[in-house]
Structures are given as structure tokens and as C-alpha cells.
Short mmCIF file of C-alpha atoms in Angstrom, two decimals:
data_model
loop_
_atom_site.label_atom_id
_atom_site.label_comp_id
_atom_site.label_asym_id
_atom_site.label_seq_id
_atom_site.Cartn_x
_atom_site.Cartn_y
_atom_site.Cartn_z
CA UNK F 978 0.00 0.00 0.00
CA UNK F 979 1.21 3.46 -0.96
CA UNK F 980 1.46 6.32 1.51
CA UNK F 981 -1.71 8.29 2.15
CA UNK F 982 -3.32 10.21 -0.67
CA UNK F 983 -4.36 13.83 -0.30
CA UNK F 984 -6.32 14.30 2.94
CA UNK F 985 -9.77 12.97 2.33
CA UNK F 986 -12.88 12.30 4.30
CA UNK F 987 -15.31 10.07 2.50
CA UNK F 988 -18.91 9.46 3.41
CA UNK F 989 -19.78 5.75 3.51
CA UNK F 990 -23.27 5.41 4.97
CA UNK F 991 -22.91 1.65 5.39
CA UNK F 992 -19.45 1.11 6.74
CA UNK F 993 -18.38 -2.56 6.88
CA UNK F 994 -16.59 -4.11 9.86
CA UNK F 995 -12.77 -4.17 9.68
CA UNK F 996 -11.70 -6.61 6.97
CA UNK F 997 -14.98 -6.11 5.08
CA UNK F 998 -15.43 -4.40 1.76
CA UNK F 999 -17.91 -1.66 0.89
CA UNK F 1000 -18.81 -0.06 -2.43
CA UNK F 1001 -18.79 3.74 -2.61
CA UNK F 1002 -21.53 5.86 -4.10
CA UNK F 1003 -20.93 7.52 -7.42
CA UNK F 1004 -20.46 10.91 -5.71
CA UNK F 1005 -17.87 9.60 -3.26
CA UNK F 1006 -16.06 7.65 -5.98
CA UNK F 1007 -15.82 10.82 -8.02
CA UNK F 1008 -14.67 12.83 -5.02
CA UNK F 1009 -11.94 10.32 -4.23
CA UNK F 1010 -10.62 9.98 -7.76
CA UNK F 1011 -11.04 13.53 -9.07
CA UNK F 1012 -10.86 15.79 -6.04
CA UNK F 1013 -8.44 13.85 -3.81
CA UNK F 1014 -6.65 12.27 -6.81
CA UNK F 1015 -6.46 9.02 -4.91
CA UNK F 1016 -5.13 5.80 -6.47
CA UNK F 1017 -5.79 2.13 -5.90
CA UNK F 1018 -4.02 1.08 -2.70
CA UNK F 1019 -4.22 4.50 -1.09
CA UNK F 1020 -5.45 4.82 2.45
CA UNK F 1021 -8.25 7.26 3.05
CA UNK F 1022 -10.42 8.29 5.97
CA UNK F 1023 -14.15 7.83 6.06
CA UNK F 1024 -17.20 8.22 8.25
CA UNK F 1025 -20.71 6.87 8.09
CA UNK F 1026 -22.00 10.22 9.34
CA UNK F 1027 -23.35 8.51 12.45
CA UNK F 1028 -20.19 8.57 14.53
CA UNK F 1029 -18.17 5.73 13.04
CA UNK F 1030 -14.88 6.72 11.44
CA UNK F 1031 -12.61 4.37 9.55
CA UNK F 1032 -9.39 4.01 7.68
CA UNK F 1033 -9.98 2.50 4.27
CA UNK F 1034 -7.82 1.08 1.52
CA UNK F 1035 -8.95 1.67 -2.02
CA UNK F 1036 -9.48 -1.64 -3.82
CA UNK F 1037 -10.87 -0.38 -7.13
CA UNK F 1038 -11.67 3.05 -8.53
CA UNK F 1039 -14.17 4.12 -11.19
CA UNK F 1040 -17.83 5.08 -10.98
CA UNK F 1041 -18.53 2.70 -8.13
CA UNK F 1042 -15.23 2.39 -6.29
CA UNK F 1043 -14.67 -0.42 -3.79
CA UNK F 1044 -12.89 0.05 -0.47
CA UNK F 1045 -11.72 -2.25 2.30
CA UNK F 1046 -12.18 -1.21 5.91
CA UNK F 1047 -8.85 -1.44 7.76
CA UNK F 1048 -9.71 0.11 11.11
CA UNK F 1049 -12.87 1.49 12.55
CA UNK F 1050 -13.67 3.42 15.68
CA UNK F 1051 -16.53 5.22 17.27
CA UNK F 1052 -16.52 8.97 17.96
CA UNK F 1053 -18.71 10.02 20.89
CA UNK F 1054 -21.09 12.91 20.61
CA UNK F 1055 -22.06 13.98 24.09
CA UNK F 1056 -24.21 16.91 22.99
CA UNK F 1057 -26.37 17.63 19.97
CA UNK F 1058 -28.19 20.70 18.70
CA UNK F 1059 -31.32 20.80 16.59
CA UNK F 1060 -32.24 24.02 14.93
CA UNK F 1061 -35.76 24.83 13.84
CA UNK F 1062 -35.79 27.52 11.22
CA UNK F 1063 -38.66 29.52 9.77
CA UNK F 1064 -38.51 30.36 6.10
CA UNK F 1065 -35.97 33.08 5.27
CA UNK F 1066 -36.40 35.58 2.47
CA UNK F 1067 -35.19 34.52 -0.95
CA UNK F 1068 -33.03 31.46 -1.45
CA UNK F 1069 -30.80 31.53 1.59
CA UNK F 1070 -31.22 27.89 2.48
CA UNK F 1071 -28.16 26.59 0.63
CA UNK F 1072 -25.46 28.38 2.48
CA UNK F 1073 -27.36 28.10 5.75
CA UNK F 1074 -27.27 24.31 5.47
CA UNK F 1075 -23.57 24.37 4.63
CA UNK F 1076 -22.72 26.57 7.62
CA UNK F 1077 -24.91 24.66 10.10
CA UNK F 1078 -23.18 21.45 9.00
CA UNK F 1079 -19.74 22.99 9.44
CA UNK F 1080 -20.64 24.22 12.90
CA UNK F 1081 -21.67 20.71 13.88
CA UNK F 1082 -25.42 21.13 14.27
CA UNK F 1083 -27.17 17.73 14.31
CA UNK F 1084 -30.57 18.52 12.85
CA UNK F 1085 -31.84 21.19 10.47
CA UNK F 1086 -35.60 21.27 10.82
CA UNK F 1087 -37.39 23.71 8.50
CA UNK F 1088 -40.57 24.82 10.27
CA UNK F 1089 -43.64 26.16 8.51
CA UNK F 1090 -45.08 29.02 10.51
CA UNK F 1091 -48.25 31.08 10.34
CA UNK F 1092 -46.62 33.89 8.43
CA UNK F 1093 -44.23 31.98 6.19
CA UNK F 1094 -44.01 28.50 4.73
CA UNK F 1095 -40.98 26.84 3.20
CA UNK F 1096 -41.24 26.49 -0.56
CA UNK F 1097 -39.49 23.16 -0.32
CA UNK F 1098 -39.36 20.81 -3.23
CA UNK F 1099 -37.81 17.35 -3.28
CA UNK F 1100 -34.95 18.75 -5.34
CA UNK F 1101 -34.11 21.31 -2.73
CA UNK F 1102 -33.98 18.78 0.10
CA UNK F 1103 -31.84 16.59 -2.13
CA UNK F 1104 -29.45 19.48 -2.79
CA UNK F 1105 -29.29 20.40 0.89
CA UNK F 1106 -28.42 16.82 1.79
CA UNK F 1107 -25.57 16.85 -0.73
CA UNK F 1108 -24.34 20.16 0.70
CA UNK F 1109 -24.44 18.65 4.18
CA UNK F 1110 -22.26 15.76 3.00
CA UNK F 1111 -19.79 18.15 1.35
CA UNK F 1112 -19.57 20.22 4.54
CA UNK F 1113 -19.04 17.08 6.63
CA UNK F 1114 -16.12 16.14 4.37
CA UNK F 1115 -14.69 19.64 4.54
CA UNK F 1116 -14.79 19.82 8.33
CA UNK F 1117 -13.93 16.11 8.77
CA UNK F 1118 -16.83 15.52 11.09
CA UNK F 1119 -18.05 12.10 12.15
CA UNK F 1120 -21.71 13.09 12.15
CA UNK F 1121 -23.80 14.18 9.21
CA UNK F 1122 -26.23 17.08 9.55
CA UNK F 1123 -29.71 15.63 9.25
CA UNK F 1124 -31.82 17.70 6.87
CA UNK F 1125 -35.48 17.08 7.66
CA UNK F 1126 -38.64 17.72 5.69
CA UNK F 1127 -40.50 20.85 6.77
CA UNK F 1128 -43.10 20.36 9.50
CA UNK F 1129 -45.59 22.63 11.25
CA UNK F 1130 -44.55 24.20 14.53
CA UNK F 1131 -47.18 22.17 16.34
CA UNK F 1132 -45.63 18.97 14.98
CA UNK F 1133 -42.14 20.16 15.89
CA UNK F 1134 -43.25 20.90 19.47
CA UNK F 1135 -45.02 17.54 19.63
CA UNK F 1136 -41.74 15.82 18.77
CA UNK F 1137 -39.55 17.60 21.35
CA UNK F 1138 -37.09 15.41 23.21
CA UNK F 1139 -37.99 15.47 26.94
CA UNK F 1140 -35.41 17.30 29.04
CA UNK F 1141 -33.87 19.20 26.13
CA UNK F 1142 -32.69 22.80 26.51
CA UNK F 1143 -34.87 25.10 24.43
CA UNK F 1144 -34.21 28.55 23.06
CA UNK F 1145 -35.96 30.94 20.75
CA UNK F 1146 -34.06 33.73 19.02
CA UNK F 1147 -35.65 37.01 20.06
CA UNK F 1148 -34.25 40.54 19.87
CA UNK F 1149 -35.89 41.34 23.22
CA UNK F 1150 -34.59 38.20 24.95
CA UNK F 1151 -31.82 37.54 27.40
CA UNK F 1152 -28.35 38.27 25.99
CA UNK F 1153 -26.70 35.12 24.65
CA UNK F 1154 -23.40 35.92 26.34
CA UNK F 1155 -25.09 35.65 29.75
CA UNK F 1156 -26.49 32.21 29.04
CA UNK F 1157 -24.39 29.14 29.70
CA UNK F 1158 -25.15 26.71 26.93
CA UNK F 1159 -24.43 23.27 25.70
CA UNK F 1160 -24.57 21.49 29.06
CA UNK F 1161 -27.66 19.50 28.18
CA UNK F 1162 -27.33 16.49 25.89
CA UNK F 1163 -29.92 17.97 23.54
CA UNK F 1164 -30.41 21.63 22.75
CA UNK F 1165 -33.12 22.95 20.46
CA UNK F 1166 -33.40 26.46 19.07
CA UNK F 1167 -36.18 28.09 17.10
CA UNK F 1168 -35.40 30.95 14.73
CA UNK F 1169 -38.44 32.68 13.29
CA UNK F 1170 -39.13 33.37 9.62
CA UNK F 1171 -38.47 36.78 8.11
CA UNK F 1172 -41.97 38.14 8.91
CA UNK F 1173 -41.52 36.95 12.51
CA UNK F 1174 -43.45 34.54 14.71
CA UNK F 1175 -47.08 35.19 15.57
CA UNK F 1176 -48.06 35.93 19.16
CA UNK F 1177 -49.70 32.54 19.37
CA UNK F 1178 -46.52 30.84 18.23
CA UNK F 1179 -44.43 32.81 20.70
CA UNK F 1180 -46.79 31.75 23.46
CA UNK F 1181 -46.71 28.11 22.37
CA UNK F 1182 -42.91 28.14 22.48
CA UNK F 1183 -42.82 29.85 25.88
CA UNK F 1184 -45.33 27.29 27.20
CA UNK F 1185 -43.03 24.54 25.96
CA UNK F 1186 -40.07 25.94 27.89
CA UNK F 1187 -38.33 27.87 25.13
CA UNK F 1188 -36.20 30.64 26.60
CA UNK F 1189 -35.82 33.90 24.67
CA UNK F 1190 -32.26 34.62 23.65
CA UNK F 1191 -30.92 37.80 22.08
CA UNK F 1192 -28.04 37.27 19.66
CA UNK F 1193 -27.24 40.81 18.54
CA UNK F 1194 -28.04 44.42 19.39
CA UNK F 1195 -29.89 44.77 16.10
CA UNK F 1196 -32.30 42.66 14.13
CA UNK F 1197 -30.86 39.84 12.07
CA UNK F 1198 -32.13 38.13 8.98
CA UNK F 1199 -33.47 34.65 9.66
CA UNK F 1200 -30.48 32.84 8.24
CA UNK F 1201 -28.04 35.13 10.04
CA UNK F 1202 -29.80 34.54 13.35
CA UNK F 1203 -29.76 30.79 12.72
CA UNK F 1204 -26.07 30.92 12.03
CA UNK F 1205 -25.34 33.19 14.99
CA UNK F 1206 -27.19 30.78 17.23
CA UNK F 1207 -25.26 27.80 15.82
CA UNK F 1208 -21.99 29.71 16.38
CA UNK F 1209 -23.04 30.40 19.98
CA UNK F 1210 -23.80 26.73 20.51
CA UNK F 1211 -20.58 25.60 18.80
CA UNK F 1212 -18.52 27.91 21.00
CA UNK F 1213 -20.32 26.72 24.11
CA UNK F 1214 -19.78 23.09 23.14
CA UNK F 1215 -16.14 23.52 22.13
CA UNK F 1216 -15.43 24.64 25.68
CA UNK F 1217 -17.11 21.83 27.54
CA UNK J 756 -47.69 65.20 5.66
CA UNK J 757 -49.07 61.70 5.28
CA UNK J 758 -48.59 58.92 7.80
CA UNK J 759 -45.35 56.98 7.53
CA UNK J 760 -44.63 54.95 4.43
CA UNK J 761 -43.47 51.35 4.63
CA UNK J 762 -40.63 51.03 7.16
CA UNK J 763 -37.52 52.33 5.52
CA UNK J 764 -33.96 53.07 6.46
CA UNK J 765 -32.22 55.22 3.92
CA UNK J 766 -28.50 55.85 3.69
CA UNK J 767 -27.68 59.54 3.38
CA UNK J 768 -23.91 59.95 3.73
CA UNK J 769 -24.19 63.74 4.05
CA UNK J 770 -27.10 64.35 6.36
CA UNK J 771 -28.12 68.03 6.62
CA UNK J 772 -28.98 69.71 9.94
CA UNK J 773 -32.69 69.77 10.90
CA UNK J 774 -34.54 72.07 8.50
CA UNK J 775 -31.97 71.49 5.76
CA UNK J 776 -32.47 69.61 2.53
CA UNK J 777 -30.34 66.84 1.08
CA UNK J 778 -30.43 65.08 -2.28
CA UNK J 779 -30.48 61.30 -2.27
CA UNK J 780 -28.26 59.09 -4.40
CA UNK J 781 -29.81 57.28 -7.32
CA UNK J 782 -29.71 53.98 -5.41
CA UNK J 783 -31.46 55.40 -2.36
CA UNK J 784 -34.02 57.24 -4.50
CA UNK J 785 -34.81 53.98 -6.25
CA UNK J 786 -35.00 52.11 -2.94
CA UNK J 787 -37.40 54.66 -1.50
CA UNK J 788 -39.70 54.84 -4.49
CA UNK J 789 -39.65 51.26 -5.72
CA UNK J 790 -38.91 49.14 -2.68
CA UNK J 791 -40.57 51.18 0.08
CA UNK J 792 -43.20 52.60 -2.31
CA UNK J 793 -42.86 55.94 -0.58
CA UNK J 794 -44.64 59.08 -1.82
CA UNK J 795 -43.89 62.77 -1.64
CA UNK J 796 -44.62 63.98 1.88
CA UNK J 797 -43.93 60.63 3.53
CA UNK J 798 -41.70 60.47 6.55
CA UNK J 799 -38.82 58.06 6.40
CA UNK J 800 -35.87 57.16 8.60
CA UNK J 801 -32.28 57.61 7.57
CA UNK J 802 -28.72 57.31 8.77
CA UNK J 803 -25.42 58.64 7.52
CA UNK J 804 -23.79 55.34 8.49
CA UNK J 805 -21.61 57.20 10.98
CA UNK J 806 -24.00 57.24 13.90
CA UNK J 807 -26.41 60.01 12.95
CA UNK J 808 -30.01 58.97 12.44
CA UNK J 809 -32.76 61.24 11.20
CA UNK J 810 -36.40 61.51 10.36
CA UNK J 811 -36.86 62.88 6.85
CA UNK J 812 -39.75 64.16 4.80
CA UNK J 813 -39.73 63.41 1.10
CA UNK J 814 -39.79 66.63 -0.93
CA UNK J 815 -39.43 65.20 -4.42
CA UNK J 816 -39.04 61.71 -5.85
CA UNK J 817 -37.41 60.53 -9.07
CA UNK J 818 -33.84 59.56 -9.92
CA UNK J 819 -32.37 62.08 -7.51
CA UNK J 820 -34.97 62.47 -4.78
CA UNK J 821 -34.80 65.40 -2.36
CA UNK J 822 -35.53 65.11 1.35
CA UNK J 823 -35.86 67.52 4.23
CA UNK J 824 -34.35 66.65 7.59
CA UNK J 825 -36.97 66.97 10.34
CA UNK J 826 -35.15 65.57 13.35
CA UNK J 827 -31.69 64.25 13.85
CA UNK J 828 -29.96 62.46 16.70
CA UNK J 829 -26.74 60.71 17.43
CA UNK J 830 -26.49 57.01 18.29
CA UNK J 831 -23.53 56.10 20.48
CA UNK J 832 -21.30 53.19 19.64
CA UNK J 833 -19.35 52.27 22.73
CA UNK J 834 -17.58 49.30 21.17
CA UNK J 835 -16.39 48.42 17.70
CA UNK J 836 -15.01 45.29 16.09
CA UNK J 837 -12.64 45.07 13.15
CA UNK J 838 -12.22 41.76 11.45
CA UNK J 839 -9.16 40.87 9.40
CA UNK J 840 -9.89 38.07 7.03
CA UNK J 841 -7.59 35.98 4.89
CA UNK J 842 -8.82 34.97 1.47
CA UNK J 843 -11.45 32.22 1.57
CA UNK J 844 -11.88 29.59 -1.12
CA UNK J 845 -14.04 30.50 -4.06
CA UNK J 846 -16.28 33.53 -4.04
CA UNK J 847 -17.49 33.62 -0.47
CA UNK J 848 -16.86 37.32 0.07
CA UNK J 849 -20.32 38.54 -0.87
CA UNK J 850 -22.34 36.86 1.79
CA UNK J 851 -19.57 37.30 4.33
CA UNK J 852 -19.77 41.07 3.91
CA UNK J 853 -23.54 40.98 4.21
CA UNK J 854 -23.45 38.93 7.41
CA UNK J 855 -20.66 40.95 9.04
CA UNK J 856 -22.66 44.11 8.35
CA UNK J 857 -25.80 42.62 9.86
CA UNK J 858 -23.90 41.55 12.96
CA UNK J 859 -22.65 45.09 13.44
CA UNK J 860 -18.96 44.68 12.70
CA UNK J 861 -17.30 48.06 12.06
CA UNK J 862 -14.48 47.20 9.68
CA UNK J 863 -13.96 44.40 7.17
CA UNK J 864 -10.26 44.31 6.39
CA UNK J 865 -9.21 41.75 3.77
CA UNK J 866 -5.64 40.70 4.57
CA UNK J 867 -3.22 39.25 2.05
CA UNK J 868 -1.21 36.48 3.67
CA UNK J 869 1.77 34.39 2.66
CA UNK J 870 -0.34 31.50 1.48
CA UNK J 871 -3.29 33.34 -0.05
CA UNK J 872 -3.96 36.74 -1.56
CA UNK J 873 -7.33 38.33 -2.20
CA UNK J 874 -8.18 38.50 -5.89
CA UNK J 875 -9.82 41.85 -5.28
CA UNK J 876 -10.84 44.06 -8.14
CA UNK J 877 -12.35 47.51 -7.89
CA UNK J 878 -15.68 46.05 -8.94
CA UNK J 879 -15.68 43.63 -6.10
CA UNK J 880 -14.99 46.29 -3.48
CA UNK J 881 -17.72 48.38 -5.05
CA UNK J 882 -20.16 45.48 -4.85
CA UNK J 883 -19.22 44.73 -1.24
CA UNK J 884 -19.82 48.35 -0.31
CA UNK J 885 -23.28 48.22 -1.87
CA UNK J 886 -24.00 45.00 0.01
CA UNK J 887 -22.89 46.68 3.24
CA UNK J 888 -25.36 49.52 2.62
CA UNK J 889 -28.17 47.07 1.88
CA UNK J 890 -27.42 45.15 5.09
CA UNK J 891 -27.34 48.40 7.09
CA UNK J 892 -30.79 49.24 5.76
CA UNK J 893 -32.08 45.77 6.51
CA UNK J 894 -30.87 45.76 10.09
CA UNK J 895 -31.60 49.48 10.60
CA UNK J 896 -28.14 50.16 11.93
CA UNK J 897 -26.71 53.64 12.43
CA UNK J 898 -23.20 52.62 11.38
CA UNK J 899 -22.05 51.39 8.02
CA UNK J 900 -19.62 48.48 7.75
CA UNK J 901 -16.40 49.90 6.37
CA UNK J 902 -15.06 47.71 3.58
CA UNK J 903 -11.33 48.33 3.21
CA UNK J 904 -8.90 47.58 0.44
CA UNK J 905 -6.76 44.50 1.06
CA UNK J 906 -3.47 45.09 2.89
CA UNK J 907 -0.57 42.89 3.92
CA UNK J 908 -0.59 41.48 7.42
CA UNK J 909 2.45 43.59 8.29
CA UNK J 910 0.55 46.73 7.31
CA UNK J 911 -2.51 45.62 9.26
CA UNK J 912 -0.40 45.03 12.38
CA UNK J 913 1.33 48.37 11.87
CA UNK J 914 -2.07 50.09 11.92
CA UNK J 915 -3.39 48.43 15.10
CA UNK J 916 -5.22 50.72 17.52
CA UNK J 917 -3.26 50.82 20.80
CA UNK J 918 -5.09 49.14 23.65
CA UNK J 919 -7.41 47.12 21.43
CA UNK J 920 -8.38 43.53 22.31
CA UNK J 921 -6.91 41.12 19.79
CA UNK J 922 -7.92 37.61 18.84
CA UNK J 923 -6.90 35.11 16.24
CA UNK J 924 -9.20 32.23 15.28
CA UNK J 925 -7.35 29.00 15.95
CA UNK J 926 -8.72 25.47 16.35
CA UNK J 927 -6.17 24.83 19.11
CA UNK J 928 -6.91 28.05 20.99
CA UNK J 929 -8.84 28.85 24.12
CA UNK J 930 -12.56 28.07 23.84
CA UNK J 931 -14.54 31.17 22.91
CA UNK J 932 -17.19 30.46 25.52
CA UNK J 933 -14.59 30.89 28.28
CA UNK J 934 -13.48 34.28 27.02
CA UNK J 935 -15.34 37.39 28.12
CA UNK J 936 -15.44 39.68 25.13
CA UNK J 937 -16.51 43.06 24.02
CA UNK J 938 -15.42 45.01 27.11
CA UNK J 939 -12.73 46.91 25.24
CA UNK J 940 -13.74 49.83 23.01
CA UNK J 941 -11.95 48.24 20.06
CA UNK J 942 -11.69 44.53 19.34
CA UNK J 943 -9.76 43.09 16.41
CA UNK J 944 -9.88 39.52 15.18
CA UNK J 945 -7.79 37.77 12.55
CA UNK J 946 -9.22 34.81 10.66
CA UNK J 947 -6.72 33.00 8.46
CA UNK J 948 -7.16 32.13 4.79
CA UNK J 949 -8.19 28.64 3.69
CA UNK J 950 -4.59 27.31 3.48
CA UNK J 951 -3.98 28.67 7.01
CA UNK J 952 -1.49 31.17 8.42
CA UNK J 953 2.24 30.55 8.19
CA UNK J 954 4.24 29.97 11.36
CA UNK J 955 5.85 33.37 10.93
CA UNK J 956 2.45 35.02 10.70
CA UNK J 957 1.20 33.18 13.76
CA UNK J 958 4.26 34.34 15.66
CA UNK J 959 3.84 37.93 14.48
CA UNK J 960 0.25 37.93 15.69
CA UNK J 961 1.16 36.38 19.05
CA UNK J 962 3.93 38.97 19.43
CA UNK J 963 1.34 41.69 18.80
CA UNK J 964 -0.90 40.41 21.58
CA UNK J 965 -3.37 38.36 19.56
CA UNK J 966 -4.95 35.68 21.73
CA UNK J 967 -5.84 32.34 20.16
CA UNK J 968 -9.54 31.59 20.27
CA UNK J 969 -11.27 28.34 19.32
CA UNK J 970 -14.73 28.77 17.85
CA UNK J 971 -15.81 25.19 17.19
CA UNK J 972 -14.77 21.63 17.94
CA UNK J 973 -13.96 21.10 14.27
CA UNK J 974 -12.25 23.10 11.59
CA UNK J 975 -14.27 25.83 9.90
CA UNK J 976 -13.98 27.38 6.50
CA UNK J 977 -12.53 30.88 6.56
CA UNK J 978 -15.82 32.64 6.00
CA UNK J 979 -17.60 30.45 8.56
CA UNK J 980 -14.94 31.19 11.17
CA UNK J 981 -15.20 34.92 10.40
CA UNK J 982 -18.92 34.78 10.85
CA UNK J 983 -18.72 32.66 13.99
CA UNK J 984 -16.31 35.16 15.47
CA UNK J 985 -18.60 38.08 14.56
CA UNK J 986 -21.53 36.23 16.14
CA UNK J 987 -19.47 35.69 19.29
CA UNK J 988 -18.61 39.38 19.41
CA UNK J 989 -22.21 40.44 18.67
CA UNK J 990 -23.51 38.25 21.48
CA UNK J 991 -20.87 39.58 23.87
CA UNK J 992 -21.70 43.15 22.94
CA UNK J 993 -25.46 42.70 23.06
CA UNK J 994 -25.09 41.78 26.71
CA UNK J 995 -22.93 44.64 27.84
#
């Protein structure tokens, strides 16, 4: 086996046990051969996006490359963040997904609200999921951002994990810098759509234990607030 | 005078004293008439982007609208942040400028480093400055993000404000959540380019009092780190 190829981080959703072989998807095969310029015999790193990371040897290349798993280990994830996001103006979803994935958010949950729905098509979800994979490669993370289908706020509240920390971005809320974050295993944040949340929605969130958090001294666009919240959470988590 | 038009926030770099009249630029005239759908006689809000905010009455519309200043006041800015940013991959500057402006950063200073220079053309700076104005309108801020021409790191260090707080984004640095920020009047942060800072550059920054700060438990793209830092600073400032 040759020395390692260019640094790579391949996504292999179904990672075999050590000694086993796994075919790569067309996207990952292309990434390995064209972007990393890997060759047969090279060792590369991989993750299944669910916390397993592995060292692989390339057995064959081409449209559906084949790899052999050499070593495999599990990366713990003591804390996760889910972000619920109302629809932003225009087409800001793409880079939002990329940045949330880089910052290590676990779940991107688009939420349809009274004043704004997500114009989500299957193609868009598909594209977001590809962007999440690309960002996972880039930041060499062991966990893939889960991009969910849009749901109503009522359904999102219904599905809350018991005992999770809950925040709602709110310009009149408590300053983020005064809030210790990331101690709970699961943290959820809601960021409203560009026309804002209705009073009823604000009440429903407050009744469900969502704490108002102010992220800036001025109003932020939806996607900026979502990103600022994710940065706050990432910083809090990096320290703990 | 009619009741207020749609909420607006116009940029008038040279704001007259109360009672005086000021012509608007073509961009702002267009914004007022087409985006805000304002009419002659409407009252609108404005800033010069340097901390003066005013209530205006529209005297004439058209390509070069004329406004009369009714009231004017000064908004204090106790703390400012400058961000020095190495060149990111691809064309990520546009949204970075928009987000830094929304988060209230004072200065965007592109920095040419040993491993990466900014491919900046006059057009690009021009576009960034327009994006900064649009973001100032959107977030109704009284201060305009200053978009500077790229400089070398040596020149940037040479121009440091004495007594400023200084940080450099660094995956091996001190966790951001453990650092109290925003107390100093001026805070400067350096975010390296995608190929990273050289050892000499890291040393030069350390010698100039830049403190290493870790923003995430994984590596971030340049523009994501810049944004995460700005979000950290905005949160710190919003609380103080």
C-alpha cells in the first residue's frame, strides 16, 4: 500500500466491519478519484455520518469504487443541537445548510409558521443533503447534519425530546453571552421566519419551555440569526 | 404630511442639519420609491452610516430624490469590532460582507497572507460596499460596515489601535465560551485564509498580543470562522 493520498474524508453510509469491503456511491467515488486524486491502494479516511470513522484502503476506482475497511472506531457525541428555522427571504437555504453542517449542528428542521411557509421541493432537500455531506467532508466531522422535511410548529413541538434545553431567538430576549449553553445532551433552538413569529406561536414556544435569547443588538435576517445561534452553541460546546 | 410609508432606512452619507435639505443618491431614490413605495410627503428614517439617524420628509421623488431633515440624533457606539480576514476559497466574500454588516462589525479588512492573496478588483470592493449599505438598511443600523482595500498582514499590524483587544481564530486556541469579550472599546480579530497562516504570521500575531480563540470543535472554512467570530462578538456586545 502506498502512503496516504491527499487528505480525504469520504462518506460511507454503510461502513463494513474491519476486513470487510464496501462499495462507494458515485459521488464519493468521483470525489476520491477527481478531487483527492487518490489511487488504488491509497489509504483514506471515512465516516458513516453517524459517529463511526474508519481508515480504508482503495481496492478499485471508477464510478462505483470499492474500499476495504482497515480500522474502525466510534466517535462520541455527548451533545447535539437541533435548529428549527422559519422560512428566510429569498433562497438563503443553501449556504445556511452548509454553515450549520460545518458548525456541527445535528438537525436542520425547517418549520412552517403562520406567516411563512418553506417552498421546499424534493430537489431542494436533495441538494441540501448533498451540501451537508460536502460540509461534513470539509470539516472532517463524524456526524452528518440531518436535513429534515418541513413540518408545522405544532408537529415540531409535539416531537420535542424530553429534558432538552430550548431557546428561541428574540431581539428582546436575554443576551446570549449571559447564558451558559451546551450542558444538556440535547439543545433545540427556534429561529423565526423573516416576517416573525405570531403571538400565538411565541406563546406556544414559551409554554413549551423555550427561553428567549438575544443574539445581537440589532435585528438579524433569519439565516443570520440561525447561524449566529449555531456559532453560539458551537462555541459553548467547544469549551465543555 | 401623510402617515409613515413602509418602514424604511435610507443611507444619506451627508445628512443636513434639521430644516436642511439633502439630495439622495440614485440607489437610495430607487429604494425609496420602488422598494418602500414611498410618496412625496412621507416620513422616512435615515442614517449617515456614521451614527447620525434622522427623520426625513420626502420633498421630491425621481432619480435624484430630495428630502428635508426633520429631526436628527446621534447614536452612540461604545464598542467596535474590526475583522481581518484571509482569502477564503471560491467567491465567499459577498455573503460574508452581508453577514458581518448585519452583525454590526465596524471594519472588514481583507488581509493578504503568505499562502493566499485576495483576488480583489475595484468592482468587487464596489459590490461589497453596496451589500454593506443594503445590510445596514435591513438591520436598521446607524453605522455602516467599512469595507477596506486588502493590505498585507504587516501593514494591518502596523495600523493596530493601541489598547485594542486582539484575537486570532485557531482550532487549538482557548474556547470562545470561556473568554469574556466586548469590554474593550476596540476589538480586532484575525481569521486565516483557507490554506492557514504561516508559522511566521502566527508568531507575528502572538507577538502583537493576539490571543488564540477556538470557535468550534472542528475546523471551519474561513468565512464560517469569520462569521462565527462576529456572532461571538455580537452576542458579547449585546449583553454589555
